[in-house]
Amino acid sequence: MADTPRSFQDLVRRRQKADFIGRDGELAHFRANITRPPGERRLLFSIHGAGGVGKTSLLGRLREVAAEHGWLTAGADESCYDAVEVMAALAVQLEEQDAKLRRFTQQHAARRKRGTEGEPPAADVAGALTRTATELTTGVVNTLVPGAELITKAVDPERVNQLRLATADKLRGRPPTGELTPAFLEGLRELRRPLALFLDAYEVTDAYLDDWLRAVFTGRYGEAPADLIITIAGRRPLDPIRWDPYLGVVAEMPLMPFTEVEVRQFLAQLDVVDEPTVGAICHESGGLPLAVAMLSRRHRPGGECPGAEAEARLDPSSDLVERFLKWEPDPARRALVLDAALPRRLDEDIVAALTGENAAELYTWLHAQDFLTRQGGTCRYHDTVRRPMIGLSRSRSPQRWSELHVKLAAVYRERRTVPMEEAWGDERAEGWLLEECYHRACAAPAAALPGLLTVGVAACAHGVPQARRWAETIAAAGVDADATRLAALGRELRDSVPEGCDLSAFADLLLRRRELPAEQRKHVHRLRGREHRYAGRYEQALADYDRAIELDPAHAKALAGRAETLRLARRHDEALACFDRALELAPENRLVSLGRAYTLESLERHEEARQALDRLIAAEPRDAGALKARGRFYLLRERLEEALADLDLAIELDPSSCAALTHRAFIHLTRERRADALADLGRALALVPDDVLALTVRGRARWLMNDPDAALADLDRAVALEPDDAWALAHRGVVHQDLGRHAEAVADLSRAVEFEPGNAWAIASRGDSHEALGRTEEALADLDRAIELAPRYAWALCRRGSIRLKRAEYERALADFSRASGLVPRYEVALAGRSRALTLLGRWEEALEDQRLAMEIVREQASVESPHDA
């Protein structure tokens, strides 16, 4: 009894499989490969050949072969615009097979959320946290005897003050491929099942996939599973120079047109055996499988053309499309074949818009044609056929060409039920908007350009993927409408945005177009200002914001962006005035209110800042952004319980907040709850693996837990990601210092001071290493400067006191230790140093009292064990 089909789709798949004829050698090669042990397999199959030679069909059949052997399969094509979209599409297909890439999906969702939730104010990365805000000592004294070296791993006051926030600006500027690929590969490994991935249209996608794919092969993003085979299909073979190191694991599959013998075998399997017909098809098809299939369809059993008539109809001088149309006697079908080539995707509703009647019947007929490829609930013409068909349609009747495109644009506009500004980020609505743009551009390229540029401005406002997708749409419309200037503009706009880079060059090109509507220029200046701000080009950002405000003095978003730029440039008084003006125009804008609160804090108007945050949270108690900001505020004020309460709720509301998790981890560290800190940091880095702040705080945690190798691994990575990050450099410097690598410590700490001249902790730590290297004068100069910057810096006072003891400057040493002891009660390091100074001054009784108290504190600390780090 025959196996009963499980569904309509199962019937379709069976029919497609039955219709697939030829390529037996390629199928056998692939089938043999997937049955070999992993160590004996070819890992990359490269299918290449001319358009119409059957690459997509073979790719689909290979995917079926893999599935028949129990492999997971997933595929992508040129509908994905970058490597991240390819990974996301593959992940969705794998999830449909109950194979979830959990961490990748979570990170990808978090990344998309960061790209759609507006422009939150970035943290002041160098100013707000350098002031003295706490007096914490959480370490232990390694050696504490009169006259011994004063060595401590205490978390001194300034180290707490150096906590910095991860900024939205830096996250937006960082390429997402490097962030997401490790999680994608990790997910593939965790599936523990053989996996075959298929990438079609590689002649298009290689522009953004080739480097990524070779990086996967090199292991740049981590290990890929051993049970993985990748198959690509495109018109060109792989570049032999770029792929030279991997040719040993590549299997080339060049597809050539059928020989006459193969064409005859193909036709025989289709029951097309009439010799005049067979001879004509062999002659006219050029051996291209697609052409053979198209030209043979009406001569298969049930067809309407006898062989003699077919031979008469074949015109050797005409192209494939003309020949196909001549073989179709039904005028409605002939018209549909040409008209249906205009839309890039087809469904029954589109056919109904084109024909007006008999849509279901005509769509069923069209859907069965060999030159269509099916994907989901839609289908599309094969490029080899579509290109000449749209060329023929355009040349036959330019007026009808334009009318049909206008009609198709209206269909997509009707499908898009939301305004243009709301379409971005909604996959379906965004797709319909872009198809509407495509058809308006094809209908009247020059007349449509102002409106198209307006959509481009909105795409730019939403982010890099949307801007690239819109530009690609414009380029495609220019090619299809034979509008060379439009095609060139689309390509130039697309190429101005390499993956992960900012959109300032994109905005430059928009502003150069005289067709850009006047009312859009203020928006483009604002957007270019935003991109400059994200990249830290504050003067250029301010120039653009100023121009936007000049064009529209009531442009609230431009005022808000200008205010945020001024705040980041530490021009806080000007920033506050600008935030106030923006709030006059947009009093309900919570992000502007949040930026204003940060500015008040930077101006040390702490009570006003807290009140502003309180008002935001009173109006919306579950505003995660405001809760994170107030949690940060409380953290800096040492109000750790209140900080923890706000951060706990913020994380409950927004579990994907890397910054909130990192802040909470820092609180755990100050309380010596290091296991809890590492758990939060693990979650933060699972969300954003390249977050410099989280890496630095985890490096700090591991350093405090006496794991310098792990600490250096995190800190090395942080510095590699952000070579000018003073906090990461300073931490790496003190780890080198603890390991006795004082020359390396001085190098890192000097770079930290170069980037952050007011960093008292880095300066004092460098002084410590200078002293270890015998550079006493440099050491004293650094400690003097650190104490000048932070007069309450008890640890630096103790270090300077210890150097003064060695120089027999006993009175000055005593002054330093006494001052430190007054700043931090029961500070055992200060008490031990003062005891030594008093002894050398002959003040024995006072010296003994300080020594007794210092030893008592050390014994108390030794008797306390933290239950959280057990």
CSV table of C-alpha atoms in Angstrom, one decimal, residues 182-583:
chain,number,residue,atom,x,y,z
A,182,PRO,CA,29.5,32.9,18.9
A,183,ALA,CA,26.1,32.3,20.4
A,184,PHE,CA,24.9,31.0,17.1
A,185,LEU,CA,27.7,28.4,16.8
A,186,GLU,CA,27.3,27.5,20.5
A,187,GLY,CA,23.6,26.8,19.8
A,188,LEU,CA,24.5,24.6,16.9
A,189,ARG,CA,27.0,22.6,19.0
A,190,GLU,CA,24.4,22.1,21.8
A,191,LEU,CA,21.9,20.6,19.3
A,192,ARG,CA,24.2,17.5,19.1
A,193,ARG,CA,22.6,16.5,15.8
A,194,PRO,CA,24.0,16.4,12.3
A,195,LEU,CA,23.1,19.7,10.5
A,196,ALA,CA,23.1,20.8,6.9
A,197,LEU,CA,22.8,24.5,6.0
A,198,PHE,CA,22.0,25.7,2.5
A,199,LEU,CA,22.8,29.2,1.2
A,200,ASP,CA,21.3,30.1,-2.2
A,201,ALA,CA,22.0,33.1,-4.5
A,202,TYR,CA,25.6,33.2,-3.3
A,203,GLU,CA,26.5,35.5,-6.2
A,204,VAL,CA,24.5,38.1,-4.3
A,205,THR,CA,25.0,37.2,-0.7
A,206,ASP,CA,28.8,36.6,-0.9
A,207,ALA,CA,29.3,40.4,-0.5
A,208,TYR,CA,28.4,40.0,3.2
A,209,LEU,CA,28.6,36.2,3.8
A,210,ASP,CA,32.0,35.3,2.3
A,211,ASP,CA,34.1,37.0,4.9
A,212,TRP,CA,31.8,35.7,7.7
A,213,LEU,CA,31.8,32.2,6.4
A,214,ARG,CA,35.6,32.1,6.2
A,215,ALA,CA,35.8,33.5,9.7
A,216,VAL,CA,33.6,30.6,10.8
A,217,PHE,CA,36.1,28.2,9.2
A,218,THR,CA,39.0,29.9,10.9
A,219,GLY,CA,37.3,29.6,14.3
A,220,ARG,CA,37.3,33.3,14.9
A,221,TYR,CA,33.9,33.1,16.5
A,222,GLY,CA,34.4,29.8,18.3
A,223,GLU,CA,34.1,26.1,17.5
A,224,ALA,CA,31.4,24.9,15.0
A,225,PRO,CA,30.0,21.4,15.5
A,226,ALA,CA,31.8,18.6,13.8
A,227,ASP,CA,28.5,17.3,12.3
A,228,LEU,CA,28.0,20.4,10.1
A,229,ILE,CA,27.9,20.6,6.3
A,230,ILE,CA,27.3,23.8,4.4
A,231,THR,CA,26.2,24.0,0.8
A,232,ILE,CA,26.2,27.2,-1.2
A,233,ALA,CA,24.9,27.8,-4.7
A,234,GLY,CA,25.8,30.8,-6.9
A,235,ARG,CA,26.8,31.7,-10.4
A,236,ARG,CA,30.5,31.9,-9.7
A,237,PRO,CA,32.9,29.4,-8.1
A,238,LEU,CA,34.6,30.3,-4.8
A,239,ASP,CA,37.5,32.7,-5.0
A,240,PRO,CA,40.5,30.2,-5.1
A,241,ILE,CA,42.9,32.7,-3.5
A,242,ARG,CA,40.7,33.7,-0.6
A,243,TRP,CA,39.5,30.1,0.0
A,244,ASP,CA,42.9,28.5,-0.6
A,245,PRO,CA,43.5,27.3,3.0
A,246,TYR,CA,40.2,25.4,3.0
A,247,LEU,CA,40.1,23.8,-0.5
A,248,GLY,CA,40.9,20.5,1.1
A,249,VAL,CA,37.4,20.4,2.7
A,250,VAL,CA,35.5,22.0,-0.2
A,251,ALA,CA,33.7,19.9,-2.8
A,252,GLU,CA,33.1,21.8,-6.1
A,253,MET,CA,29.9,21.1,-7.9
A,254,PRO,CA,30.1,22.9,-11.3
A,255,LEU,CA,26.7,22.6,-13.1
A,256,MET,CA,27.0,22.6,-16.9
A,257,PRO,CA,24.1,22.6,-19.4
A,258,PHE,CA,22.7,19.2,-20.3
A,259,THR,CA,24.3,17.5,-23.2
A,260,GLU,CA,22.0,16.5,-26.1
A,261,VAL,CA,21.9,13.0,-24.7
A,262,GLU,CA,21.0,14.3,-21.2
A,263,VAL,CA,18.3,16.5,-22.7
A,264,ARG,CA,16.8,13.5,-24.5
A,265,GLN,CA,16.9,11.5,-21.3
A,266,PHE,CA,15.3,14.3,-19.4
A,267,LEU,CA,12.5,14.6,-22.0
A,268,ALA,CA,12.0,10.8,-22.2
A,269,GLN,CA,11.4,10.8,-18.4
A,270,LEU,CA,8.7,13.4,-19.0
A,271,ASP,CA,7.2,11.3,-21.8
A,272,VAL,CA,8.1,13.8,-24.4
A,273,VAL,CA,9.3,11.5,-27.2
A,274,ASP,CA,8.0,13.0,-30.5
A,275,GLU,CA,11.2,13.4,-32.5
A,276,PRO,CA,10.5,16.8,-34.2
A,277,THR,CA,9.6,18.2,-30.8
A,278,VAL,CA,12.6,16.6,-29.0
A,279,GLY,CA,14.9,17.9,-31.8
A,280,ALA,CA,13.6,21.4,-31.6
A,281,ILE,CA,13.9,21.5,-27.8
A,282,CYS,CA,17.5,20.2,-27.9
A,283,HIS,CA,18.3,22.9,-30.5
A,284,GLU,CA,16.6,25.8,-28.8
A,285,SER,CA,17.1,25.2,-25.1
A,286,GLY,CA,20.9,25.3,-25.2
A,287,GLY,CA,20.8,22.5,-22.7
A,288,LEU,CA,19.7,24.7,-19.8
A,289,PRO,CA,17.4,22.6,-17.6
A,290,LEU,CA,15.1,25.5,-17.0
A,291,ALA,CA,14.7,26.1,-20.7
A,292,VAL,CA,14.1,22.4,-21.4
A,293,ALA,CA,11.5,22.3,-18.7
A,294,MET,CA,9.7,25.4,-19.9
A,295,LEU,CA,9.8,24.4,-23.6
A,296,SER,CA,8.7,20.8,-22.9
A,297,ARG,CA,5.7,21.6,-20.6
A,298,ARG,CA,3.1,21.8,-23.4
A,299,HIS,CA,4.3,18.6,-25.0
A,300,ARG,CA,4.1,16.4,-21.9
A,301,PRO,CA,1.1,14.0,-21.8
A,302,GLY,CA,-2.0,16.1,-21.9
A,303,GLY,CA,-0.3,18.9,-23.7
A,304,GLU,CA,-1.9,20.7,-26.7
A,305,CYS,CA,1.0,21.1,-29.2
A,306,PRO,CA,1.8,18.3,-31.6
A,307,GLY,CA,5.4,17.9,-32.7
A,308,ALA,CA,5.1,19.2,-36.2
A,309,GLU,CA,3.3,22.4,-35.1
A,310,ALA,CA,5.9,22.8,-32.4
A,311,GLU,CA,8.7,22.7,-34.8
A,312,ALA,CA,7.0,25.3,-37.0
A,313,ARG,CA,6.5,27.6,-34.0
A,314,LEU,CA,10.1,27.4,-32.8
A,315,ASP,CA,12.0,30.4,-34.0
A,316,PRO,CA,15.8,30.0,-33.7
A,317,SER,CA,16.3,33.7,-33.6
A,318,SER,CA,13.9,34.4,-30.7
A,319,ASP,CA,14.9,34.2,-27.0
A,320,LEU,CA,13.5,31.8,-24.4
A,321,VAL,CA,10.7,34.1,-23.3
A,322,GLU,CA,9.5,34.8,-26.8
A,323,ARG,CA,9.5,31.1,-27.6
A,324,PHE,CA,7.7,30.2,-24.4
A,325,LEU,CA,5.0,32.8,-25.1
A,326,LYS,CA,4.6,31.5,-28.7
A,327,TRP,CA,3.9,28.0,-27.4
A,328,GLU,CA,1.1,29.3,-25.1
A,329,PRO,CA,-2.1,29.6,-27.1
A,330,ASP,CA,-4.3,31.1,-24.4
A,331,PRO,CA,-4.1,34.9,-24.6
A,332,ALA,CA,-5.1,35.4,-20.9
A,333,ARG,CA,-2.2,33.1,-19.8
A,334,ARG,CA,0.2,34.8,-22.2
A,335,ALA,CA,-0.7,38.2,-20.7
A,336,LEU,CA,-0.4,36.9,-17.2
A,337,VAL,CA,3.0,35.4,-17.7
A,338,LEU,CA,4.4,38.8,-18.7
A,339,ASP,CA,2.4,40.8,-16.1
A,340,ALA,CA,3.1,38.5,-13.2
A,341,ALA,CA,6.8,39.0,-13.8
A,342,LEU,CA,6.5,42.6,-12.5
A,343,PRO,CA,6.0,41.8,-8.8
A,344,ARG,CA,9.0,40.3,-7.0
A,345,ARG,CA,6.7,38.0,-5.0
A,346,LEU,CA,3.5,36.4,-6.2
A,347,ASP,CA,0.4,35.1,-4.4
A,348,GLU,CA,-3.2,34.7,-5.5
A,349,ASP,CA,-4.2,38.2,-4.4
A,350,ILE,CA,-1.5,39.8,-6.6
A,351,VAL,CA,-2.7,37.8,-9.5
A,352,ALA,CA,-6.2,39.0,-8.8
A,353,ALA,CA,-5.0,42.6,-8.9
A,354,LEU,CA,-3.3,42.0,-12.2
A,355,THR,CA,-6.1,40.0,-14.0
A,356,GLY,CA,-9.3,41.1,-12.3
A,357,GLU,CA,-11.0,37.7,-13.0
A,358,ASN,CA,-10.4,34.0,-13.0
A,359,ALA,CA,-7.6,34.7,-10.5
A,360,ALA,CA,-7.7,31.4,-8.7
A,361,GLU,CA,-7.6,29.4,-12.0
A,362,LEU,CA,-4.8,31.5,-13.5
A,363,TYR,CA,-2.8,31.4,-10.3
A,364,THR,CA,-3.1,27.6,-10.1
A,365,TRP,CA,-1.8,27.4,-13.7
A,366,LEU,CA,1.0,29.9,-13.1
A,367,HIS,CA,2.0,28.2,-9.9
A,368,ALA,CA,2.7,24.9,-11.8
A,369,GLN,CA,5.2,26.5,-14.2
A,370,ASP,CA,8.8,25.4,-14.1
A,371,PHE,CA,10.2,28.9,-14.0
A,372,LEU,CA,8.7,29.7,-10.6
A,373,THR,CA,10.3,28.9,-7.3
A,374,ARG,CA,8.2,28.4,-4.2
A,375,GLN,CA,8.9,29.8,-0.8
A,376,GLY,CA,6.4,29.7,2.1
A,377,GLY,CA,3.0,30.8,0.9
A,378,THR,CA,4.4,32.8,-2.1
A,379,CYS,CA,6.4,32.1,-5.2
A,380,ARG,CA,8.6,34.1,-7.5
A,381,TYR,CA,10.0,33.9,-11.0
A,382,HIS,CA,13.4,32.5,-11.6
A,383,ASP,CA,15.8,35.4,-12.3
A,384,THR,CA,16.8,33.9,-15.6
A,385,VAL,CA,13.2,34.2,-16.8
A,386,ARG,CA,12.1,37.3,-14.9
A,387,ARG,CA,14.8,39.6,-16.3
A,388,PRO,CA,13.9,39.1,-20.0
A,389,MET,CA,10.2,39.1,-19.2
A,390,ILE,CA,10.2,42.4,-17.5
A,391,GLY,CA,12.4,43.8,-20.2
A,392,LEU,CA,9.9,42.6,-22.8
A,393,SER,CA,7.0,44.0,-20.8
A,394,ARG,CA,8.7,47.4,-20.4
A,395,SER,CA,9.6,47.7,-24.1
A,396,ARG,CA,6.2,46.5,-25.5
A,397,SER,CA,4.2,49.1,-23.6
A,398,PRO,CA,5.8,51.6,-21.3
A,399,GLN,CA,2.4,53.0,-20.4
A,400,ARG,CA,1.0,49.6,-19.4
A,401,TRP,CA,4.3,48.9,-17.5
A,402,SER,CA,3.7,52.1,-15.4
A,403,GLU,CA,0.0,51.4,-14.9
A,404,LEU,CA,0.6,47.9,-13.6
A,405,HIS,CA,3.3,49.1,-11.2
A,406,VAL,CA,1.0,51.8,-9.9
A,407,LYS,CA,-1.7,49.2,-9.4
A,408,LEU,CA,0.7,46.9,-7.6
A,409,ALA,CA,2.0,49.8,-5.4
A,410,ALA,CA,-1.6,50.4,-4.4
A,411,VAL,CA,-2.1,46.7,-3.4
A,412,TYR,CA,0.9,46.9,-1.1
A,413,ARG,CA,-0.2,50.2,0.4
A,414,GLU,CA,-3.6,48.7,1.2
A,415,ARG,CA,-1.9,45.7,2.8
A,416,ARG,CA,0.2,48.0,5.0
A,417,THR,CA,-2.4,49.1,7.5
A,418,VAL,CA,0.0,51.1,9.6
A,419,PRO,CA,1.6,54.5,8.9
A,420,MET,CA,5.0,54.5,7.3
A,421,GLU,CA,6.7,55.5,10.6
A,422,GLU,CA,5.2,52.5,12.4
A,423,ALA,CA,6.1,49.9,9.7
A,424,TRP,CA,9.7,49.6,10.6
A,425,GLY,CA,10.5,46.7,12.9
A,426,ASP,CA,7.3,44.9,11.9
A,427,GLU,CA,8.6,42.3,9.4
A,428,ARG,CA,5.4,42.1,7.3
A,429,ALA,CA,4.6,45.8,7.3
A,430,GLU,CA,8.1,46.7,6.5
A,431,GLY,CA,8.2,44.2,3.6
A,432,TRP,CA,5.0,45.6,2.2
A,433,LEU,CA,6.3,49.2,2.5
A,434,LEU,CA,9.5,48.2,0.6
A,435,GLU,CA,7.5,46.5,-2.2
A,436,GLU,CA,5.3,49.6,-2.4
A,437,CYS,CA,8.5,51.7,-2.9
A,438,TYR,CA,9.8,49.2,-5.5
A,439,HIS,CA,6.7,49.5,-7.6
A,440,ARG,CA,6.4,53.3,-7.3
A,441,ALA,CA,10.0,53.6,-8.4
A,442,CYS,CA,9.5,51.2,-11.4
A,443,ALA,CA,6.3,53.2,-12.4
A,444,ALA,CA,8.0,56.6,-12.5
A,445,PRO,CA,11.6,56.6,-11.3
A,446,ALA,CA,12.2,60.4,-11.5
A,447,ALA,CA,8.8,61.5,-10.2
A,448,ALA,CA,8.8,59.0,-7.4
A,449,LEU,CA,12.3,59.9,-6.1
A,450,PRO,CA,11.3,62.6,-3.5
A,451,GLY,CA,8.8,60.3,-1.9
A,452,LEU,CA,11.3,57.4,-2.0
A,453,LEU,CA,13.9,59.6,-0.3
A,454,THR,CA,11.4,60.4,2.4
A,455,VAL,CA,11.0,56.7,3.1
A,456,GLY,CA,14.8,56.4,3.1
A,457,VAL,CA,15.0,59.0,5.8
A,458,ALA,CA,12.5,57.0,7.9
A,459,ALA,CA,14.6,53.8,7.3
A,460,CYS,CA,17.7,55.6,8.4
A,461,ALA,CA,16.0,56.7,11.6
A,462,HIS,CA,15.2,53.1,12.4
A,463,GLY,CA,18.7,51.7,11.9
A,464,VAL,CA,21.3,50.1,9.7
A,465,PRO,CA,19.4,47.0,8.5
A,466,GLN,CA,16.4,49.0,7.5
A,467,ALA,CA,18.5,51.6,5.7
A,468,ARG,CA,20.4,48.9,3.7
A,469,ARG,CA,17.2,47.1,2.8
A,470,TRP,CA,15.6,50.3,1.5
A,471,ALA,CA,18.7,51.1,-0.5
A,472,GLU,CA,18.8,47.6,-2.0
A,473,THR,CA,15.1,48.0,-3.0
A,474,ILE,CA,15.8,51.3,-4.8
A,475,ALA,CA,18.8,49.7,-6.6
A,476,ALA,CA,16.7,46.8,-7.7
A,477,ALA,CA,13.9,49.0,-9.0
A,478,GLY,CA,16.5,51.1,-10.9
A,479,VAL,CA,17.8,48.0,-12.6
A,480,ASP,CA,14.4,46.6,-13.4
A,481,ALA,CA,13.1,49.9,-14.7
A,482,ASP,CA,16.3,50.5,-16.7
A,483,ALA,CA,16.7,53.7,-14.7
A,484,THR,CA,20.5,53.8,-14.4
A,485,ARG,CA,20.7,56.8,-12.2
A,486,LEU,CA,18.3,55.4,-9.7
A,487,ALA,CA,20.1,52.1,-9.7
A,488,ALA,CA,23.4,53.8,-9.1
A,489,LEU,CA,22.0,55.9,-6.2
A,490,GLY,CA,20.6,52.7,-4.6
A,491,ARG,CA,23.9,50.9,-4.9
A,492,GLU,CA,25.9,54.0,-3.6
A,493,LEU,CA,23.5,54.3,-0.6
A,494,ARG,CA,23.7,50.6,0.2
A,495,ASP,CA,27.5,50.5,-0.1
A,496,SER,CA,27.9,53.5,2.2
A,497,VAL,CA,26.8,51.3,5.1
A,498,PRO,CA,29.2,48.5,5.8
A,499,GLU,CA,27.9,46.1,8.4
A,500,GLY,CA,27.8,47.5,11.9
A,501,CYS,CA,29.1,50.9,10.9
A,502,ASP,CA,27.3,54.2,11.4
A,503,LEU,CA,24.9,55.8,9.0
A,504,SER,CA,26.6,59.2,8.7
A,505,ALA,CA,27.8,58.5,5.1
A,506,PHE,CA,24.3,57.4,4.2
A,507,ALA,CA,22.9,60.7,5.6
A,508,ASP,CA,25.6,62.6,3.6
A,509,LEU,CA,24.3,61.1,0.4
A,510,LEU,CA,20.7,61.9,1.2
A,511,LEU,CA,21.6,65.5,1.9
A,512,ARG,CA,23.4,65.8,-1.5
A,513,ARG,CA,20.2,64.9,-3.4
A,514,ARG,CA,18.4,68.0,-4.6
A,515,GLU,CA,15.3,65.8,-4.8
A,516,LEU,CA,15.2,65.4,-1.0
A,517,PRO,CA,12.1,67.3,0.1
A,518,ALA,CA,12.9,70.5,2.1
A,519,GLU,CA,11.0,69.3,5.1
A,520,GLN,CA,13.1,66.2,5.4
A,521,ARG,CA,16.4,68.0,5.6
A,522,LYS,CA,16.1,68.9,9.2
A,523,HIS,CA,15.4,65.2,10.0
A,524,VAL,CA,18.5,64.1,8.0
A,525,HIS,CA,20.7,66.6,9.9
A,526,ARG,CA,19.3,65.3,13.2
A,527,LEU,CA,20.0,61.7,12.1
A,528,ARG,CA,23.5,62.5,11.0
A,529,GLY,CA,24.1,64.3,14.3
A,530,ARG,CA,22.9,61.1,16.1
A,531,GLU,CA,25.4,59.0,14.1
A,532,HIS,CA,28.2,61.4,14.9
A,533,ARG,CA,27.2,61.3,18.6
A,534,TYR,CA,27.2,57.5,18.6
A,535,ALA,CA,30.8,57.6,17.2
A,536,GLY,CA,32.0,60.2,19.7
A,537,ARG,CA,32.3,62.9,17.1
A,538,TYR,CA,30.7,65.5,19.3
A,539,GLU,CA,31.6,68.7,17.5
A,540,GLN,CA,30.3,67.3,14.2
A,541,ALA,CA,27.2,66.1,16.0
A,542,LEU,CA,26.6,69.5,17.4
A,543,ALA,CA,27.0,71.1,14.0
A,544,ASP,CA,24.3,68.9,12.6
A,545,TYR,CA,21.9,69.4,15.5
A,546,ASP,CA,22.4,73.1,15.2
A,547,ARG,CA,21.6,73.0,11.5
A,548,ALA,CA,18.4,71.0,12.2
A,549,ILE,CA,17.3,73.5,14.9
A,550,GLU,CA,18.1,76.4,12.5
A,551,LEU,CA,15.7,74.8,10.0
A,552,ASP,CA,13.1,74.2,12.7
A,553,PRO,CA,13.6,75.9,16.0
A,554,ALA,CA,10.8,73.7,17.5
A,555,HIS,CA,12.5,70.4,16.5
A,556,ALA,CA,12.2,68.7,19.9
A,557,LYS,CA,14.2,65.6,18.8
A,558,ALA,CA,17.0,67.7,17.5
A,559,LEU,CA,17.1,69.6,20.8
A,560,ALA,CA,17.1,66.4,22.8
A,561,GLY,CA,20.0,65.0,20.7
A,562,ARG,CA,21.9,68.2,21.0
A,563,ALA,CA,21.4,68.2,24.8
A,564,GLU,CA,22.6,64.6,25.1
A,565,THR,CA,25.7,65.4,23.0
A,566,LEU,CA,26.5,68.4,25.2
A,567,ARG,CA,26.1,66.1,28.3
A,568,LEU,CA,28.5,63.5,26.9
A,569,ALA,CA,30.9,66.3,26.0
A,570,ARG,CA,30.7,67.3,29.7
A,571,ARG,CA,29.2,70.7,28.9
A,572,HIS,CA,26.6,70.2,31.5
A,573,ASP,CA,25.3,73.7,32.0
A,574,GLU,CA,24.6,74.0,28.3
A,575,ALA,CA,23.1,70.5,28.2
A,576,LEU,CA,20.7,71.3,31.0
A,577,ALA,CA,19.4,74.4,29.3
A,578,CYS,CA,18.9,72.4,26.1
A,579,PHE,CA,17.1,69.6,27.9
A,580,ASP,CA,14.8,72.2,29.5
A,581,ARG,CA,13.9,73.6,26.1
A,582,ALA,CA,13.3,70.1,24.6
A,583,LEU,CA,11.0,69.4,27.6
